[in-house]
Coordinates of C-alpha atoms in Angstrom, one line a residue:
Chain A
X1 CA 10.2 15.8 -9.3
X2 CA 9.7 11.5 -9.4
X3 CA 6.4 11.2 -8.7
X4 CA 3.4 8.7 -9.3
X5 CA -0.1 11.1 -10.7
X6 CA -3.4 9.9 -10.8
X7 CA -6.3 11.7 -12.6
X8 CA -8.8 12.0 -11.8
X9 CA -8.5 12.9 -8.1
X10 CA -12.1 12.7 -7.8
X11 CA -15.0 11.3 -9.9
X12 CA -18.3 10.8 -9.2
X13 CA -20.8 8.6 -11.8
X14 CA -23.5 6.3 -12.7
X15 CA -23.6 2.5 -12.3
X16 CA -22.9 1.1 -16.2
X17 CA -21.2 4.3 -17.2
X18 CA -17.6 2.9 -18.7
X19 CA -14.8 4.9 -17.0
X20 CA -10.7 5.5 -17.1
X21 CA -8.5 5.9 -14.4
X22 CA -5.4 7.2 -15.4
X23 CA -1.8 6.8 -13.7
X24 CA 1.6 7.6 -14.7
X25 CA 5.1 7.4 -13.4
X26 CA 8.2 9.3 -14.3
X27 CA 11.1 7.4 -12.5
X28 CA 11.1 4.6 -15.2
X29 CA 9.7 1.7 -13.0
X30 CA 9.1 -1.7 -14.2
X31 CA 6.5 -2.6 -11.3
X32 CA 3.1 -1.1 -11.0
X33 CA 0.3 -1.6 -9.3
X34 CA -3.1 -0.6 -8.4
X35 CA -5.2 -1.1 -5.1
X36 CA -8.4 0.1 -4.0
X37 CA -8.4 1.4 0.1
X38 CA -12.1 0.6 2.2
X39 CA -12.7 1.4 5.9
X40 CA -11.9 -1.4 8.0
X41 CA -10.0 -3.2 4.8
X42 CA -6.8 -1.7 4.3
X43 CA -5.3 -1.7 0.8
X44 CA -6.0 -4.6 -1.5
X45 CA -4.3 -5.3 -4.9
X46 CA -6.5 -5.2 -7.6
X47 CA -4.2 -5.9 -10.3
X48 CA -0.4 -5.2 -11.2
X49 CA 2.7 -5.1 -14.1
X50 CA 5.7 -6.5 -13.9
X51 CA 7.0 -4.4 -17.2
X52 CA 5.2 -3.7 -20.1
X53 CA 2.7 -6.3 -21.8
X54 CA 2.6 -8.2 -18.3
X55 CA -0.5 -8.3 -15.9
X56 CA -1.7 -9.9 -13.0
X57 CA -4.2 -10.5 -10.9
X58 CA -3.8 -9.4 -7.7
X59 CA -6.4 -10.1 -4.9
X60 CA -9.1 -8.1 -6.0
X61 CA -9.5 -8.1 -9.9
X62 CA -13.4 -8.9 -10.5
X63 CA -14.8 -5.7 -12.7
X64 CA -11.4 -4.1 -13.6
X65 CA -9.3 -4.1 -16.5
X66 CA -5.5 -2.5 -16.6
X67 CA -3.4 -2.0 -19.8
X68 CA 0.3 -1.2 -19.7
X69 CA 1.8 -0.7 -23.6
X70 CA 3.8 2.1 -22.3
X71 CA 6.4 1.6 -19.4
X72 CA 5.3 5.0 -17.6
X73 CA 1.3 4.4 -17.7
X74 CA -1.3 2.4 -16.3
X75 CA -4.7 2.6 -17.1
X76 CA -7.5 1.2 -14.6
X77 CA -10.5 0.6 -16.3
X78 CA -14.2 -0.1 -15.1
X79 CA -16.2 -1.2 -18.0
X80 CA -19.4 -1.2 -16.0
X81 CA -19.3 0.4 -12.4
X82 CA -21.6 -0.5 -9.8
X83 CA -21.6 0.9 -6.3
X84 CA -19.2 -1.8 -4.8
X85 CA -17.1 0.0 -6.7
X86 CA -17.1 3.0 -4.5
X87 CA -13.8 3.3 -3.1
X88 CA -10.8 5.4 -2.5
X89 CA -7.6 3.7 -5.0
X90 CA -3.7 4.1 -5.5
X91 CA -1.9 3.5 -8.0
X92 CA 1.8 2.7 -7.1
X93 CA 5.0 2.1 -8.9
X94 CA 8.5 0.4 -8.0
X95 CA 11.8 -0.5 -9.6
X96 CA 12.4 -4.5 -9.7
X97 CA 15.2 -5.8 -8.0
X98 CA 17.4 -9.2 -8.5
X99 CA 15.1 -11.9 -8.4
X100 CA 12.3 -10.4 -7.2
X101 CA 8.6 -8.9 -8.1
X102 CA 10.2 -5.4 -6.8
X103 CA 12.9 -4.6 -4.8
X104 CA 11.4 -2.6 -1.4
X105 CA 9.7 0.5 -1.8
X106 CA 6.6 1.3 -2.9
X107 CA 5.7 5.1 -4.7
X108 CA 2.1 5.8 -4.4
X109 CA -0.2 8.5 -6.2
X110 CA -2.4 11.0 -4.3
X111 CA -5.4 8.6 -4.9
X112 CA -8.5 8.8 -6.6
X113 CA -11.9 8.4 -4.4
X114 CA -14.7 7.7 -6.9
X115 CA -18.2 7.3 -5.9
X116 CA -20.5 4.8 -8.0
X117 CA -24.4 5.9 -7.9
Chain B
X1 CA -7.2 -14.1 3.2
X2 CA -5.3 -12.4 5.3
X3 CA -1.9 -12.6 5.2
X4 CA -1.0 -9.7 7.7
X5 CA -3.1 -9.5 10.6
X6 CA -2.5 -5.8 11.9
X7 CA -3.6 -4.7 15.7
X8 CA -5.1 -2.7 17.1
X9 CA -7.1 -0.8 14.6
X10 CA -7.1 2.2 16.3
X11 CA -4.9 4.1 19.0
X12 CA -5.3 7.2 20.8
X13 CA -1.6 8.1 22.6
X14 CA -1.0 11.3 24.5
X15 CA 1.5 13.3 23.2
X16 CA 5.7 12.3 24.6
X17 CA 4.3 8.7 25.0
X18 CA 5.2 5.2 22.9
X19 CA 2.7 4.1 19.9
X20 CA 2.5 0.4 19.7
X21 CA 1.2 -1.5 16.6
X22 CA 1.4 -4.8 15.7
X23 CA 1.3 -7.5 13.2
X24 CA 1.4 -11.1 12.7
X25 CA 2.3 -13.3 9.6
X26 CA 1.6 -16.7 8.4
X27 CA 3.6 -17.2 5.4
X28 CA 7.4 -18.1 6.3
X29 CA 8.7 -17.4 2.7
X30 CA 8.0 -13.6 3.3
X31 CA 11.5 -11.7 3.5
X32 CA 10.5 -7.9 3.8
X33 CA 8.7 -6.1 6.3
X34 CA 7.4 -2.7 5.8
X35 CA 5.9 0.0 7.4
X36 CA 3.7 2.6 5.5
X37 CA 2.5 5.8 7.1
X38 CA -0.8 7.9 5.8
X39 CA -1.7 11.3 5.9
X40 CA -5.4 12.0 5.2
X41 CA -6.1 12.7 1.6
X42 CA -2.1 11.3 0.4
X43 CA -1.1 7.9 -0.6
X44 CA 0.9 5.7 1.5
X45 CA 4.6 6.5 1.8
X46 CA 7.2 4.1 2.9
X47 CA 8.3 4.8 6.9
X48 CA 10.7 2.3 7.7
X49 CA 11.4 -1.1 6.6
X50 CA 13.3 -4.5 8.1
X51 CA 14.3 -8.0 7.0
X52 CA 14.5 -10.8 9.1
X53 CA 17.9 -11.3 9.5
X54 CA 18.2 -8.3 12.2
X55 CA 15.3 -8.4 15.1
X56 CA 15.4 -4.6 15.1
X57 CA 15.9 -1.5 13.0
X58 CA 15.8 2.1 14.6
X59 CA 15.3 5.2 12.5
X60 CA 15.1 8.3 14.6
X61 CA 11.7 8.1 16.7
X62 CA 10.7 4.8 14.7
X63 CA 11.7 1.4 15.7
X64 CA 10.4 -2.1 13.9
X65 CA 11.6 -5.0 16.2
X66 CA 11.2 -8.4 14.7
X67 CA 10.3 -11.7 16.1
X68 CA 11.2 -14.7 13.5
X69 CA 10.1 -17.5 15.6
X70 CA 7.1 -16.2 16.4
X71 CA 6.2 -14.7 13.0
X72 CA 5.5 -11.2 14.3
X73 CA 6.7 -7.5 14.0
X74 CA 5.7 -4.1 15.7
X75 CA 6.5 -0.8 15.3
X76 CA 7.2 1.6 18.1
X77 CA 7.4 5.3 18.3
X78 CA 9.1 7.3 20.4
X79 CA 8.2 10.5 22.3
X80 CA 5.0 10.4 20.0
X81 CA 4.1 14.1 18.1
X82 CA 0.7 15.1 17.3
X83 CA 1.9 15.4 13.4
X84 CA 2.7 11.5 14.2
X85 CA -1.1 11.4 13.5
X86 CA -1.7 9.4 10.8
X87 CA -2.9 5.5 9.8
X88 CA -0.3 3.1 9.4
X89 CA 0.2 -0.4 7.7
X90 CA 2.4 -2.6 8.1
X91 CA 2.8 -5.4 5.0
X92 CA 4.9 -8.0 4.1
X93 CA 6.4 -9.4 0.4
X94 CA 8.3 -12.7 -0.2
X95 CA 8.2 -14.2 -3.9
X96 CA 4.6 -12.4 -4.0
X97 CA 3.4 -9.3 -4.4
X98 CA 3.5 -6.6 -1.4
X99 CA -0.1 -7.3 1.6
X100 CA -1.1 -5.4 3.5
X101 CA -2.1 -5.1 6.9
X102 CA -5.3 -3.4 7.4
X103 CA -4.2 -0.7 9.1
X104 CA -3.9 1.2 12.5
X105 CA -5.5 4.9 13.2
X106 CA -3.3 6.8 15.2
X107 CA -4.4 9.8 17.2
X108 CA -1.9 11.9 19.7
X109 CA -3.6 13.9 21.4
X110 CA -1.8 17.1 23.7

């Protein structure tokens, strides 16, 4: 089954405590991406790939860190969470088309809420 | 900054009647319009999806309808079902990666 998995689905911990958020895709996408979803905010980018060794900012990047050495995976990272942090976030993956940063649809993962105390 | 503005943010429709939501954009290099539909405790999926050289694109209940000159795009549905309930987002991508509206709560109620 092509899907986008995300794991944990649920964490809860400390403020300083580093921590991984894992996501992986098994439809061979070049384009990932991960965003963090707040009431009354919608979904913002925190960072994204373009293929493997390539990140970017997206809107949202202060206090994350991503990785992508392997096409399939890619890691969030909080080094040192504090409570802003709390959120619900996707990860989301999508094939690259001609010329563009993907070509249409977005895949998203079942989300991850983590809670920063 | 915005990109998308998204209205209204939330909607309460009784059940056989149209949901309207609606969205404006600033950014005239953008090229693709979609919709994304949420169930609670899922990730977004992709709904329906336009480009602006057609003002409208039907898919079963769903319709986007497009406005170019005035930079805006809407989704209707149709006959609206209680399992319609769900938040939606519209977005919008050009030579940038895919933002976001911030979303609508819809509610059909029987």
């Amino acid at each position: 089954e092509a899907q986008v998995t995300q794991n944990p689905r649920y964490l809860i911990t400390v403020t300083g405590k580093k921590l991984t958020v894992t996501c992986s895709q098994n439809m061979n996408h070049e384009y990932m991406s991960w965003y963090r979803q707040d009431p009354g905010l919608g979904l913002r980018q925190i960072y994204y790939s373009m293929n493997v060794e390539v990140t970017d900012k997206g809107d949202v990047p202060e206090g994350y860190k991503v990785s992508r050495k392997e096409k399939r995976n890619f890691p969030l990272i909080l080094e040192s969470p504090s409570p802003n942090q709390t959120s619900l976030y996707f990860c989301a993956s999508s094939p690259r088309g001609q010329g563009g940063f993907f070509f249409g649809e977005q895949y998203f993962g079942p989300g991850t809420r983590l809670t920063v105390t | 900054q915005q990109q998308v503005k998204q209205s209204p943010q939330s909607l309460i429709v009784q059940k056989g009647g149209i949901s309207i939501i609606n969205c404006a954009y600033e950014n005239t290099a953008f090229d693709y319009f979609p919709w994304y539909q949420q169930f609670p405790g899922k990730g977004p999926a992709l709904l329906i999806a336009i480009r602006p050289d057609v003002s409208e694109k039907k898919e079963g209940r769903f319709t986007i309808s497009f406005n170019k000159s005035a930079k805006q795009f809407s989704l209707h549905i149709m006959d609206s079902q209680p399992g319609d309930s769900a938040t939606y987002f519209c977005a919008a991508k050009g030579n940038t990666p895919l933002v976001f509206g911030k979303g609508t709560r819809l509610s059909v109620i029987a």
